[in-house]
Short mmCIF file of C-alpha atoms in Angstrom, two decimals:
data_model
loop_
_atom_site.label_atom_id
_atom_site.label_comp_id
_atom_site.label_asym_id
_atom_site.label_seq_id
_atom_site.Cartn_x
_atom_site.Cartn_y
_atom_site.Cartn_z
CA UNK Q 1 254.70 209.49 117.09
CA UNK Q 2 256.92 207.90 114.30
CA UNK Q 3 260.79 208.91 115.30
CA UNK Q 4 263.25 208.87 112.67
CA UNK Q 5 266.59 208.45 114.02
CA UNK Q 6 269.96 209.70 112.90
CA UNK Q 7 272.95 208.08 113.74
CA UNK Q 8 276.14 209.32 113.75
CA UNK Q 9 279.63 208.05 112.39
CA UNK Q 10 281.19 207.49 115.89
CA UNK Q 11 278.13 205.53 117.14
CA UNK Q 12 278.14 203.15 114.10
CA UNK Q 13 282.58 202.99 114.43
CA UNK Q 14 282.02 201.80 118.10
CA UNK Q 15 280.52 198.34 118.61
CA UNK Q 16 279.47 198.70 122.31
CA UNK Q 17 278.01 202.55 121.64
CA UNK Q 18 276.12 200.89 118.36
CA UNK Q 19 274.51 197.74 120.49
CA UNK Q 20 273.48 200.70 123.47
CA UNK Q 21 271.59 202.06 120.29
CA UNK Q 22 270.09 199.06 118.70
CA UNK Q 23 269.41 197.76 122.47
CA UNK Q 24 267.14 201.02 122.86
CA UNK Q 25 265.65 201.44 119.55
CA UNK Q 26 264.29 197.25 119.89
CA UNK Q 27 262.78 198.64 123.09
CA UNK Q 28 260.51 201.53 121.73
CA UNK Q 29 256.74 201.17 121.19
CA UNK Q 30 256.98 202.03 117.75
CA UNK Q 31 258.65 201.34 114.66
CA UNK Q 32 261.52 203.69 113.68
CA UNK Q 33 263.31 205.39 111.27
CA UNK Q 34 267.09 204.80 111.58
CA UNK Q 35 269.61 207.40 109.27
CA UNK Q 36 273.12 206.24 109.69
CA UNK Q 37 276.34 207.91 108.75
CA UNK Q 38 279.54 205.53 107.39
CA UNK Q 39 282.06 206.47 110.20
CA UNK Q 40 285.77 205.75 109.16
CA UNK Q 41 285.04 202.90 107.57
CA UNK Q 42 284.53 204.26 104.29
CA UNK Q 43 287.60 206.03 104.70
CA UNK Q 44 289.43 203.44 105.51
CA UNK Q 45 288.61 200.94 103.14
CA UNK Q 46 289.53 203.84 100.66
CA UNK Q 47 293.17 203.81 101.62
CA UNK Q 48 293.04 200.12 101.65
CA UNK Q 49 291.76 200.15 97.72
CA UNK Q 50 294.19 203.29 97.14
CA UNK Q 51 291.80 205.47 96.00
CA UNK Q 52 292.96 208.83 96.94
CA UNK Q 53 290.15 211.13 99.25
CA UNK Q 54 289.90 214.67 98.46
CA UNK Q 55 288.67 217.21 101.01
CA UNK Q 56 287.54 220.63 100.14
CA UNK Q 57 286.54 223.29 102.56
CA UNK Q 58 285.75 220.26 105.05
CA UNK Q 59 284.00 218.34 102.42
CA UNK Q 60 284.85 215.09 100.43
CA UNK Q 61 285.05 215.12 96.90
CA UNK Q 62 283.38 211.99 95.18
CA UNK Q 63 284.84 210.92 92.17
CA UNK Q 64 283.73 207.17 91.04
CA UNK Q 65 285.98 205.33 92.84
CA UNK Q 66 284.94 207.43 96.09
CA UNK Q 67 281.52 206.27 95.36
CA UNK Q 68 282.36 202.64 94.70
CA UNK Q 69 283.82 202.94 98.33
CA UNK Q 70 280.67 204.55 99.40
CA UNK Q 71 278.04 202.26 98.48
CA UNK Q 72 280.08 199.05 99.79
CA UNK Q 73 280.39 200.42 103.07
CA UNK Q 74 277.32 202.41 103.61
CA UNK Q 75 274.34 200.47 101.60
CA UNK Q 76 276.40 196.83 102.14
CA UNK Q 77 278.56 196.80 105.30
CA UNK Q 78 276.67 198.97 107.76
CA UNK Q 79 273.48 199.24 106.19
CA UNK Q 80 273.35 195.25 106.34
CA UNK Q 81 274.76 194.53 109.62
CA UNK Q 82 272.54 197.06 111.47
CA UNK Q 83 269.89 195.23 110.03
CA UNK Q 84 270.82 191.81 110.70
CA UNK Q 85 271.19 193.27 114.98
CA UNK Q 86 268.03 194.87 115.01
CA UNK Q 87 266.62 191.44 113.44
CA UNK Q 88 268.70 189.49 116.18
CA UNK Q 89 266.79 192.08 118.54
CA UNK Q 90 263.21 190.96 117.52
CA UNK Q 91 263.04 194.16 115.18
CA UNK Q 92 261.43 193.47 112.30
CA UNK Q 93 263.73 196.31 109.77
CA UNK Q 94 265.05 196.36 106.18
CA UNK Q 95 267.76 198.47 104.80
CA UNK Q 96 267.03 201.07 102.11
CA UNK Q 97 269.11 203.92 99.98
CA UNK Q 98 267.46 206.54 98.51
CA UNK Q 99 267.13 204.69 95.48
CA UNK Q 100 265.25 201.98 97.46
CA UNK Q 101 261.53 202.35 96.55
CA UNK Q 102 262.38 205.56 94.99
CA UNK Q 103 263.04 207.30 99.06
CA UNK Q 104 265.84 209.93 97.90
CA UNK Q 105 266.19 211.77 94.62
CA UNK Q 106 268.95 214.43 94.10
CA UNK Q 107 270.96 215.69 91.98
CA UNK Q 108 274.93 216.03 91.77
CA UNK Q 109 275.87 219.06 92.83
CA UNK Q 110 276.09 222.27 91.55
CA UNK Q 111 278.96 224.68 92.40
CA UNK Q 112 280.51 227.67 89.99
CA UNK Q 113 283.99 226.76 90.83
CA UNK Q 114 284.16 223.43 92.67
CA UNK Q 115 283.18 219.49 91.10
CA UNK Q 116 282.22 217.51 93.96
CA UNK Q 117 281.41 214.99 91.83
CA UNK Q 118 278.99 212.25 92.61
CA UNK Q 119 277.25 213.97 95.82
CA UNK Q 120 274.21 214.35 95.84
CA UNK Q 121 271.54 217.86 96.90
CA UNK Q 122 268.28 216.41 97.57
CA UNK Q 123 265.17 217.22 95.09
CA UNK Q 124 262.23 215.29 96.41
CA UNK Q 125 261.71 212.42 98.94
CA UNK Q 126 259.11 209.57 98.39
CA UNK Q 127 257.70 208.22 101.27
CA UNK Q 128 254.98 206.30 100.52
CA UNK Q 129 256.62 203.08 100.66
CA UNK Q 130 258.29 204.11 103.97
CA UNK Q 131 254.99 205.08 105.67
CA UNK Q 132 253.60 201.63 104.27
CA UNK Q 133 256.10 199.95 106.18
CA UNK Q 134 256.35 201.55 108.96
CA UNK Q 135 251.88 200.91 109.13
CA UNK Q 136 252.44 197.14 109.07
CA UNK Q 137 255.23 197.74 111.82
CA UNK Q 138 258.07 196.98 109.97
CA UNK Q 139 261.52 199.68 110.74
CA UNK Q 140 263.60 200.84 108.15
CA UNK Q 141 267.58 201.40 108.51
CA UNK Q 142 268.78 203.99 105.81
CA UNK Q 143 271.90 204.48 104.38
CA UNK Q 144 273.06 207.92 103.17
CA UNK Q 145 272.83 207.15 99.60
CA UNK Q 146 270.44 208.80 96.90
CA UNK Q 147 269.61 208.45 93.32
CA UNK Q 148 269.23 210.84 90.53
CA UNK Q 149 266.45 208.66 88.76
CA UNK Q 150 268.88 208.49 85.79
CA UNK Q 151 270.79 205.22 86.83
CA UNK Q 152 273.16 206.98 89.53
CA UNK Q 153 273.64 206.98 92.85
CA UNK Q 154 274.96 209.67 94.94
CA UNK Q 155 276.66 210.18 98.46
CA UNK Q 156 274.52 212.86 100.47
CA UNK Q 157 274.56 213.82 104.15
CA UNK Q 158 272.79 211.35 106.62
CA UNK Q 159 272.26 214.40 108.85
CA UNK Q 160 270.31 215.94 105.60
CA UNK Q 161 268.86 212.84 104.46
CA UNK Q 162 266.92 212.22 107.87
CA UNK Q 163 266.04 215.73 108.04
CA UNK Q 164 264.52 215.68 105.33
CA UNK Q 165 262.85 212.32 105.39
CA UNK Q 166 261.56 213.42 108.77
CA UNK Q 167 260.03 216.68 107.20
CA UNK Q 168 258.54 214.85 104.08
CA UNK Q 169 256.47 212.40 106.86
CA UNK Q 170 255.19 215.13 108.81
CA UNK Q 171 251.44 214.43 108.16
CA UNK Q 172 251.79 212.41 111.27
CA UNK Q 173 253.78 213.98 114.47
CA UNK Q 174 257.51 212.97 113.87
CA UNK Q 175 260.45 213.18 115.97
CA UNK Q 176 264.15 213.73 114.76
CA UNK Q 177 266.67 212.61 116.82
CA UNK Q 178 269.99 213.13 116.11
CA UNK Q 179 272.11 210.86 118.95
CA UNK Q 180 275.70 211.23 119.12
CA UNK Q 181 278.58 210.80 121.68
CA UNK Q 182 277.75 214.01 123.61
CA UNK Q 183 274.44 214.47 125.78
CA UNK Q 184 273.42 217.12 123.42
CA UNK Q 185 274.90 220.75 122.59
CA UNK Q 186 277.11 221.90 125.47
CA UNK Q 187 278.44 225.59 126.46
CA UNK Q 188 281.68 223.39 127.80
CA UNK Q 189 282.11 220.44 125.73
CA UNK Q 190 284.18 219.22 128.89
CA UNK Q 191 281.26 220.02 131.43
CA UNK Q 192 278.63 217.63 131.64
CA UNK Q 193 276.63 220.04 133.31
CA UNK Q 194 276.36 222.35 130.78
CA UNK Q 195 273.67 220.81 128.24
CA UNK Q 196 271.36 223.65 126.67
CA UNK Q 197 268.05 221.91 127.04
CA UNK Q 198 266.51 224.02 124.54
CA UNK Q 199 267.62 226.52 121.34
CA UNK Q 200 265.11 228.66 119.40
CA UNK Q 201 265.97 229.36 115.92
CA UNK Q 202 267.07 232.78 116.16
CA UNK Q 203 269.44 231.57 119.05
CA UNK Q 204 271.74 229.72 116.80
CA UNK Q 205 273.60 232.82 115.61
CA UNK Q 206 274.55 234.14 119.17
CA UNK Q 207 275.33 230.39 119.92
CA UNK Q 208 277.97 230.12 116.92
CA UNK Q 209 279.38 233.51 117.45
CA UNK Q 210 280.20 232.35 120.83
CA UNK Q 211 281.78 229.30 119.68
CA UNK Q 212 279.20 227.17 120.79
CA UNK Q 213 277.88 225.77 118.13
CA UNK Q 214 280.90 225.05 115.51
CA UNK Q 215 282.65 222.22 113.53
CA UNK Q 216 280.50 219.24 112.79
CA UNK Q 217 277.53 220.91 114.85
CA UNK Q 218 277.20 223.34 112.07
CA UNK Q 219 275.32 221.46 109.54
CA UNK Q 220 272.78 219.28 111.93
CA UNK Q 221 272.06 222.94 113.50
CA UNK Q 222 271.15 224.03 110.35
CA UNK Q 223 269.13 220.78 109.39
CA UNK Q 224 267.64 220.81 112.72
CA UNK Q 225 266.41 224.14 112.42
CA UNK Q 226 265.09 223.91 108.48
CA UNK Q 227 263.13 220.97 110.26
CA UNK Q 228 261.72 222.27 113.12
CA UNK Q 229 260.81 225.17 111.58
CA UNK Q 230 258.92 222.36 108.81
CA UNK Q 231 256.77 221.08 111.90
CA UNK Q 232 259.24 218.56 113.07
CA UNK Q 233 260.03 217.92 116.88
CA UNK Q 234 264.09 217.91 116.76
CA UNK Q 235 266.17 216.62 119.90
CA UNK Q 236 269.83 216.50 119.88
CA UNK Q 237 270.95 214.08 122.17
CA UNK Q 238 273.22 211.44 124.07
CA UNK Q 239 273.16 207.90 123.10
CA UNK Q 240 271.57 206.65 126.35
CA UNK Q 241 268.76 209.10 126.41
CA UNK Q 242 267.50 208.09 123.14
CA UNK Q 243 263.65 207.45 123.43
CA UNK Q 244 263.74 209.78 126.34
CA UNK Q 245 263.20 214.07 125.62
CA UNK Q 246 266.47 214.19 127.53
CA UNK Q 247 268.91 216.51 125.21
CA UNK Q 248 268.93 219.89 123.42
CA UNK Q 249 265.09 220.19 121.51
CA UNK Q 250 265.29 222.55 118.86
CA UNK Q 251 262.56 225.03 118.66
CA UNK Q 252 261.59 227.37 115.48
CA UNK J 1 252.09 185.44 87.45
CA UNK J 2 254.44 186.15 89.86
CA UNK J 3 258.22 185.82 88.55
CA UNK J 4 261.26 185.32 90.35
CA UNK J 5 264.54 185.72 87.58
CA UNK J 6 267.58 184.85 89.14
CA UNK J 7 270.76 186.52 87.10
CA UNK J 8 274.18 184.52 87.15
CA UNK J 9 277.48 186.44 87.44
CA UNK J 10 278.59 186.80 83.81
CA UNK J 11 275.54 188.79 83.48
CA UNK J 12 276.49 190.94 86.39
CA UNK J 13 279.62 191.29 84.93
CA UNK J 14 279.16 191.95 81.88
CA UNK J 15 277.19 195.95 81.34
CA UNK J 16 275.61 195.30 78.22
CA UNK J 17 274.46 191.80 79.36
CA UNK J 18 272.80 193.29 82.23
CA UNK J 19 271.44 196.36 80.49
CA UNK J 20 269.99 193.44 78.14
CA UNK J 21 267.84 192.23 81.42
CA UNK J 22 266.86 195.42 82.95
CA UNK J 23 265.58 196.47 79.81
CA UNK J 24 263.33 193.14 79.16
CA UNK J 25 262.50 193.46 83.19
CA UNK J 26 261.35 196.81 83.07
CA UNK J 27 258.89 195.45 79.80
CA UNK J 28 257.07 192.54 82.43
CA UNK J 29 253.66 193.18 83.09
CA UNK J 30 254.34 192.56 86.81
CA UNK J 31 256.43 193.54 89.68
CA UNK J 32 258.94 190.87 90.23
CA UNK J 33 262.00 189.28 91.54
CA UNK J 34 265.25 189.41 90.17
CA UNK J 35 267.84 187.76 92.18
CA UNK J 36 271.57 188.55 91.54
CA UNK J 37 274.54 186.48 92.32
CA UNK J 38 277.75 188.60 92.90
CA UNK J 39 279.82 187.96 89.41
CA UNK J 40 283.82 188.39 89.73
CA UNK J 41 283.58 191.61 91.70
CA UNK J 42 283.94 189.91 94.99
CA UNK J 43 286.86 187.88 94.00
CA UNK J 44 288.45 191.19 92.09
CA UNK J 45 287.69 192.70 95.46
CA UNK J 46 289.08 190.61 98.00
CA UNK J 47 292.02 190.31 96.09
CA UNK J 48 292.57 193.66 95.73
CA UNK J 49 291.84 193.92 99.77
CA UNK J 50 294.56 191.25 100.19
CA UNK J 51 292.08 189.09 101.16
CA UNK J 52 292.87 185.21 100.62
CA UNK J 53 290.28 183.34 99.22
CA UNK J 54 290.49 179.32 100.07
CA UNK J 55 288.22 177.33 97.86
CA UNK J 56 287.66 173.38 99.12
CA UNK J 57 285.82 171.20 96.38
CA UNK J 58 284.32 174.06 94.32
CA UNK J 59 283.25 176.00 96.62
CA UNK J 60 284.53 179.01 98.60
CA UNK J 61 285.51 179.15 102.34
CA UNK J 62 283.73 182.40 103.61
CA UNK J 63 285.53 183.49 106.76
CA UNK J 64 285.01 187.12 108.51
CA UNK J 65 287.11 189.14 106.00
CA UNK J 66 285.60 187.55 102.91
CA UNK J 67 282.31 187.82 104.43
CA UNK J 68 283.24 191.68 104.79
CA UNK J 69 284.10 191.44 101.41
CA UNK J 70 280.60 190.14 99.80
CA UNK J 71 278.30 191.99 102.06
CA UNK J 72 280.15 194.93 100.44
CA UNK J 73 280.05 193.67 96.96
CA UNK J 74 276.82 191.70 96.98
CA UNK J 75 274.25 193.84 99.05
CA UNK J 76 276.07 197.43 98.24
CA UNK J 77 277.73 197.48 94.49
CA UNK J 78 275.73 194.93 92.68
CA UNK J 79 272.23 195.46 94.62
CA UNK J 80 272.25 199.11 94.81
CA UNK J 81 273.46 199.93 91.00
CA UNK J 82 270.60 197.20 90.04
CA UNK J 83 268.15 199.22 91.73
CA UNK J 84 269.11 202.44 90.85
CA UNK J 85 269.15 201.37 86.88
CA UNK J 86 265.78 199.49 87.41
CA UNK J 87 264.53 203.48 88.96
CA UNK J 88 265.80 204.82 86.00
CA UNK J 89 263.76 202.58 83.58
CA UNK J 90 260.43 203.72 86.01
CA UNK J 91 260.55 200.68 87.89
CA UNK J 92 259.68 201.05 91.05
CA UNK J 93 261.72 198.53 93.27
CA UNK J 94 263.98 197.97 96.21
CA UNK J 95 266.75 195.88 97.20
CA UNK J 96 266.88 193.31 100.01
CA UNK J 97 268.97 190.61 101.42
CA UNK J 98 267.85 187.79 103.45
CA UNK J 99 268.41 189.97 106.73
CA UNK J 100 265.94 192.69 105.12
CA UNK J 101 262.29 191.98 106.33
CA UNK J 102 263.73 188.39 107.56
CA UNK J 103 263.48 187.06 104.18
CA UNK J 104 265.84 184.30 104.76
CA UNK J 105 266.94 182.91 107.80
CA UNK J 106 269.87 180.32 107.82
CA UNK J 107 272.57 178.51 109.79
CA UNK J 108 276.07 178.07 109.09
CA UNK J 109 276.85 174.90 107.26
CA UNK J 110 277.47 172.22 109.05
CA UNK J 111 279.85 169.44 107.58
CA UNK J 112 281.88 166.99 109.04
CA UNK J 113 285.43 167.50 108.42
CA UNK J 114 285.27 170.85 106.30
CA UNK J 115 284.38 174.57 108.24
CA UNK J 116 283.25 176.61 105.66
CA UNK J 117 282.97 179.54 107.87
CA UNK J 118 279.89 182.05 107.26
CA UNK J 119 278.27 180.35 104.45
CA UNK J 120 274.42 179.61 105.28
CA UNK J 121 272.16 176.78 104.56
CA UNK J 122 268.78 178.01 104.44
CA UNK J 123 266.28 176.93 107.19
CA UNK J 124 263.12 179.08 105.74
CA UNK J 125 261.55 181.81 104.11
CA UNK J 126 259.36 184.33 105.30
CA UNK J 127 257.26 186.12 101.99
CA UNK J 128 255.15 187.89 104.16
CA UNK J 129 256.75 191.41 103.56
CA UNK J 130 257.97 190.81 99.72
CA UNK J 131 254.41 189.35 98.72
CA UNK J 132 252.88 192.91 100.25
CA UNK J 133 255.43 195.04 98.52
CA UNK J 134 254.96 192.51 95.34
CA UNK J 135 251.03 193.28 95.58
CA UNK J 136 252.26 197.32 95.69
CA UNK J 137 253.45 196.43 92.60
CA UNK J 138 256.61 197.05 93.78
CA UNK J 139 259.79 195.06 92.51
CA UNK J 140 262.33 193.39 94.45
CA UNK J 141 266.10 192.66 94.15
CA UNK J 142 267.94 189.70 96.28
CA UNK J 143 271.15 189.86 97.05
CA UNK J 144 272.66 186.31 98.14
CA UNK J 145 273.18 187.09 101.59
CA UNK J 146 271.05 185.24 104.16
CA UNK J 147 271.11 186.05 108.28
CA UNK J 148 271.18 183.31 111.24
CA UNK J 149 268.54 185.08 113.35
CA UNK J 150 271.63 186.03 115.94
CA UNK J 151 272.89 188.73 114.38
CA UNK J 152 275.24 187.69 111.60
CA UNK J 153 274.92 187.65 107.93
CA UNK J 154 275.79 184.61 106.46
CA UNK J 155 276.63 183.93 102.64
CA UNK J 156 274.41 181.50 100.35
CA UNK J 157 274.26 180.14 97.12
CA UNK J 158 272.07 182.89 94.85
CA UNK J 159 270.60 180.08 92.85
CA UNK J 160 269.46 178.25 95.80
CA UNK J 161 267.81 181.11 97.11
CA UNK J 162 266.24 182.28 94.08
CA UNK J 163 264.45 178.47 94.47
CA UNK J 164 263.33 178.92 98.11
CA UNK J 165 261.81 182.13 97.52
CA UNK J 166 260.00 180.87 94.55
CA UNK J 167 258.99 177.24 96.32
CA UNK J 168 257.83 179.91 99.60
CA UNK J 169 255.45 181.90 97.25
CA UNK J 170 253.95 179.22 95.85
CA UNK J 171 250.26 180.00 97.30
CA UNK J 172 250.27 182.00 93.74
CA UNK J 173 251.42 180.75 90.71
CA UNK J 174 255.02 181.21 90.01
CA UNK J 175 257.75 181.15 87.81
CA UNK J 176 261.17 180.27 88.14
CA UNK J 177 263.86 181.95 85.55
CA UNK J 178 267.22 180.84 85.68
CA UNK J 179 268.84 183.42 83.08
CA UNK J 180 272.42 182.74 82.12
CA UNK J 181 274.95 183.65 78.66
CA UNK J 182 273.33 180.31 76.97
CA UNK J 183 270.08 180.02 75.68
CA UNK J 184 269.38 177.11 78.10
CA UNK J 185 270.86 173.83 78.89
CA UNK J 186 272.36 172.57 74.96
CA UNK J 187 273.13 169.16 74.02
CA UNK J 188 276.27 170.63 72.12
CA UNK J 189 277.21 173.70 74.28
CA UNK J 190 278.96 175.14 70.19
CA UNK J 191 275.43 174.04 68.60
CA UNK J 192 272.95 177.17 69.16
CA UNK J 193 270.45 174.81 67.67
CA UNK J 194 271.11 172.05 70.47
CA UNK J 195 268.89 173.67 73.10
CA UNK J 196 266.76 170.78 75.22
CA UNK J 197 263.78 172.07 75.62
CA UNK J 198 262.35 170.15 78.22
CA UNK J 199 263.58 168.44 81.08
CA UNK J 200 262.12 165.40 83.26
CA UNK J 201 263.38 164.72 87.26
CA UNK J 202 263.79 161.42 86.00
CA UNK J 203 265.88 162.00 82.84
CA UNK J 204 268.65 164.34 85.03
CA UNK J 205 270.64 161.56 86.07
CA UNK J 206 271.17 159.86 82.55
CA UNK J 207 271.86 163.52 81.28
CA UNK J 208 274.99 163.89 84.21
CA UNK J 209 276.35 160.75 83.04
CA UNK J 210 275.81 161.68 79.44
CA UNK J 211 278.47 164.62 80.22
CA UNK J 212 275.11 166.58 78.82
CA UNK J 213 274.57 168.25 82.74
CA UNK J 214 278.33 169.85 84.52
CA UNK J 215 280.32 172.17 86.32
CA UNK J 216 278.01 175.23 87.74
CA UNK J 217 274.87 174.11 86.00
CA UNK J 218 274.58 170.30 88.63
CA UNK J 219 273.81 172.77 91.06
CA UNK J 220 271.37 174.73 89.49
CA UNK J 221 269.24 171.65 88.00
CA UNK J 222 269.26 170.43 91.42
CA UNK J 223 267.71 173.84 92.49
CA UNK J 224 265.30 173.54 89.08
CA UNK J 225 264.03 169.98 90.18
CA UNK J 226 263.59 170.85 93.88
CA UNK J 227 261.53 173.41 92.88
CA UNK J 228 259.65 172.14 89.89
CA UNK J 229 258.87 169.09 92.47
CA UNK J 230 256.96 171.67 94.78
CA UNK J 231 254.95 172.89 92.36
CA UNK J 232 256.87 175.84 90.54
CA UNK J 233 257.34 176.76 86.50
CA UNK J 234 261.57 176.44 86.48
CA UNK J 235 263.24 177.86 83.40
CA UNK J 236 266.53 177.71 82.10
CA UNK J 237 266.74 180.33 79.52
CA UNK J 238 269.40 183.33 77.37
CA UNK J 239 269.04 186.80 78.37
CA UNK J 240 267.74 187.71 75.12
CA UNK J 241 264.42 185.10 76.45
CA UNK J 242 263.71 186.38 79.26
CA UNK J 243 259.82 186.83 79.35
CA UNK J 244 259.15 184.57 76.27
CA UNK J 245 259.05 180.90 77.13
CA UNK J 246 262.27 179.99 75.39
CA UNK J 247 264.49 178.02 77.08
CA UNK J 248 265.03 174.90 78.86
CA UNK J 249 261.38 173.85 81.09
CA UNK J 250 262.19 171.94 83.84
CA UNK J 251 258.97 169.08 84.58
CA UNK J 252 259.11 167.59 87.59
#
């Protein structure tokens, strides 16, 4: 089973959550697909640099500066330095983008009244150079970056990215993980006890008019669900069951 | 032939310079290497950051911050743009660092009196990955970022590396391309018509004292020689000669 792994931005903010993470993906069978987020640090070298952040209905506008930002943090700073652990692990990795090996194309998006500017909505994902690598045991980190084949790159959502990644490899049995700070989606976000182990598709409305599901669980819901419903097993879970089917599995 | 081109920072700079060497890269017959040093926009960004940069004897003092400050500039700005433009000319390639694939493992420089902080002398070079991706006929771009094996990312000379990939691939005949803004190494840097067109070992040292070999080009005829010595074609050569065999050959 090849697992592709999605990271979020807390995990990779948090030095001691990140190394619980690398620890357990140098100790699966397997190599891996890891999808990571930026965190704050993207945000925060963007105040450091000045360049002003726009939000929109929850989402961040990104104008060329944004994207400058973007690609230091993402594809250098975090991309790099998770690679550089997992090597210090015994993991034999390298870091892509979508533009790496042609993984992610996209194009900027398109919305009647809003410019978003350079972020990207995924057209097609190439994975033959992925699969090749992953064949002669070699893991690849990913940073949320794509390309529009026309000399641009473009911020896109990890959650997306490794959604769809995991759906374009699904000639073999894939995994999607998405690990986070929480065991998994909880009734009570304060009760431990209260992990759903499993959610079928036509659950998730019921779960968001309760209030469940909301916020940032929105989107990977609806990722998780466009990928399980493409063939892919999807877990949602805690950052020290990862490798383990502890968490919420997402059903179609 | 397999060719490794290593780029110097005015071309990196410099748009039209570097358009100049995409566009003659994307015309090679074969998948290559294309090394890229980092140009002005680390300096630009570290000052920008507020980030002091102490430079002993020529060369610059990399401690945590500034390391930040390359990995970001280096392995996400330069390398990513370079690949996405190489994409958009239909070549199919993917960016690396010396962490990625553990192309280039190195230890921080050790020196008696000076600490230069997280800049890494190379220890060795491991083609196994980029030869297979090469034979995929699938380009590569180097940023000039090495790793210690431990974890951290360490910062080293892109001309040197460029030499110690080419001098590790030797097993198949390659060539060395040092491209800079001069059509190779000129008796009369004002006299286009001054170029040397061939180099011994022997005849370097009468050439330094000759005022003929300086600044930023001792290092890279040191790099040249080491090379040519184990068995690799060096060349010292304009951007508008890259692919021809135009320049400055460096015999060993």
């Amino acid at each position: 089973m090849t697992r592709v792994i999605k990271i979020g931005g807390a995990i990779v903010d948090n030095q001691e959550l990140l190394n619980e993470v690398l620890d357990r993906c140098a100790s699966l069978n397997e190599p891996f697909v890891l999808v990571h987020g930026g965190g704050k640090i993207a945000t925060q070298l963007a105040q450091q640099l000045g360049v002003e952040q726009t939000v929109i209905d929850g989402r961040r506008v990104t104008d060329a500066d944004t994207l400058r930002v973007v690609t230091m943090a993402y594809a250098g700073l975090v991309n790099k330095n998770v690679v550089a652990q997992l090597q210090s692990r015994g993991v034999q990795c390298l870091g892509m983008t979508g533009a790496d090996a042609d993984l992610v194309r996209a194009h900027k998006r398109i919305h009647p009244t809003i410019d978003y500017g350079f972020v990207g909505d995924i057209d097609s994902v190439n994975t033959e150079v992925l699969t090749m690598l992953l064949q002669k045991r070699i893991s690849v980190v990913v940073a949320p970056l794509t390309h529009d084949g026309h000399g641009s790159l473009l911020n896109t959502n990890a959650d997306t990215m490794a959604a769809r990644i995991a759906m374009a490899m699904n000639a073999v049995p894939v995994r999607l993980h998405y690990v986070f700070e929480h065991p998994g989606v909880m009734r009570n976000i304060d009760d431990p006890d209260s992990l759903i182990t499993e959610i079928r598709g036509d659950e998730v409305d019921a779960l968001i008019s309760a209030g469940i599901i909301d916020k940032g669980m929105l989107p990977k819901i609806a990722n998780a669900v466009e990928a399980a419903q493409a063939g892919v097993s999807v877990l949602i879970q805690g950052v020290t069951a990862l490798g383990t089917d502890t968490g919420t599995m997402i059903l179609c």
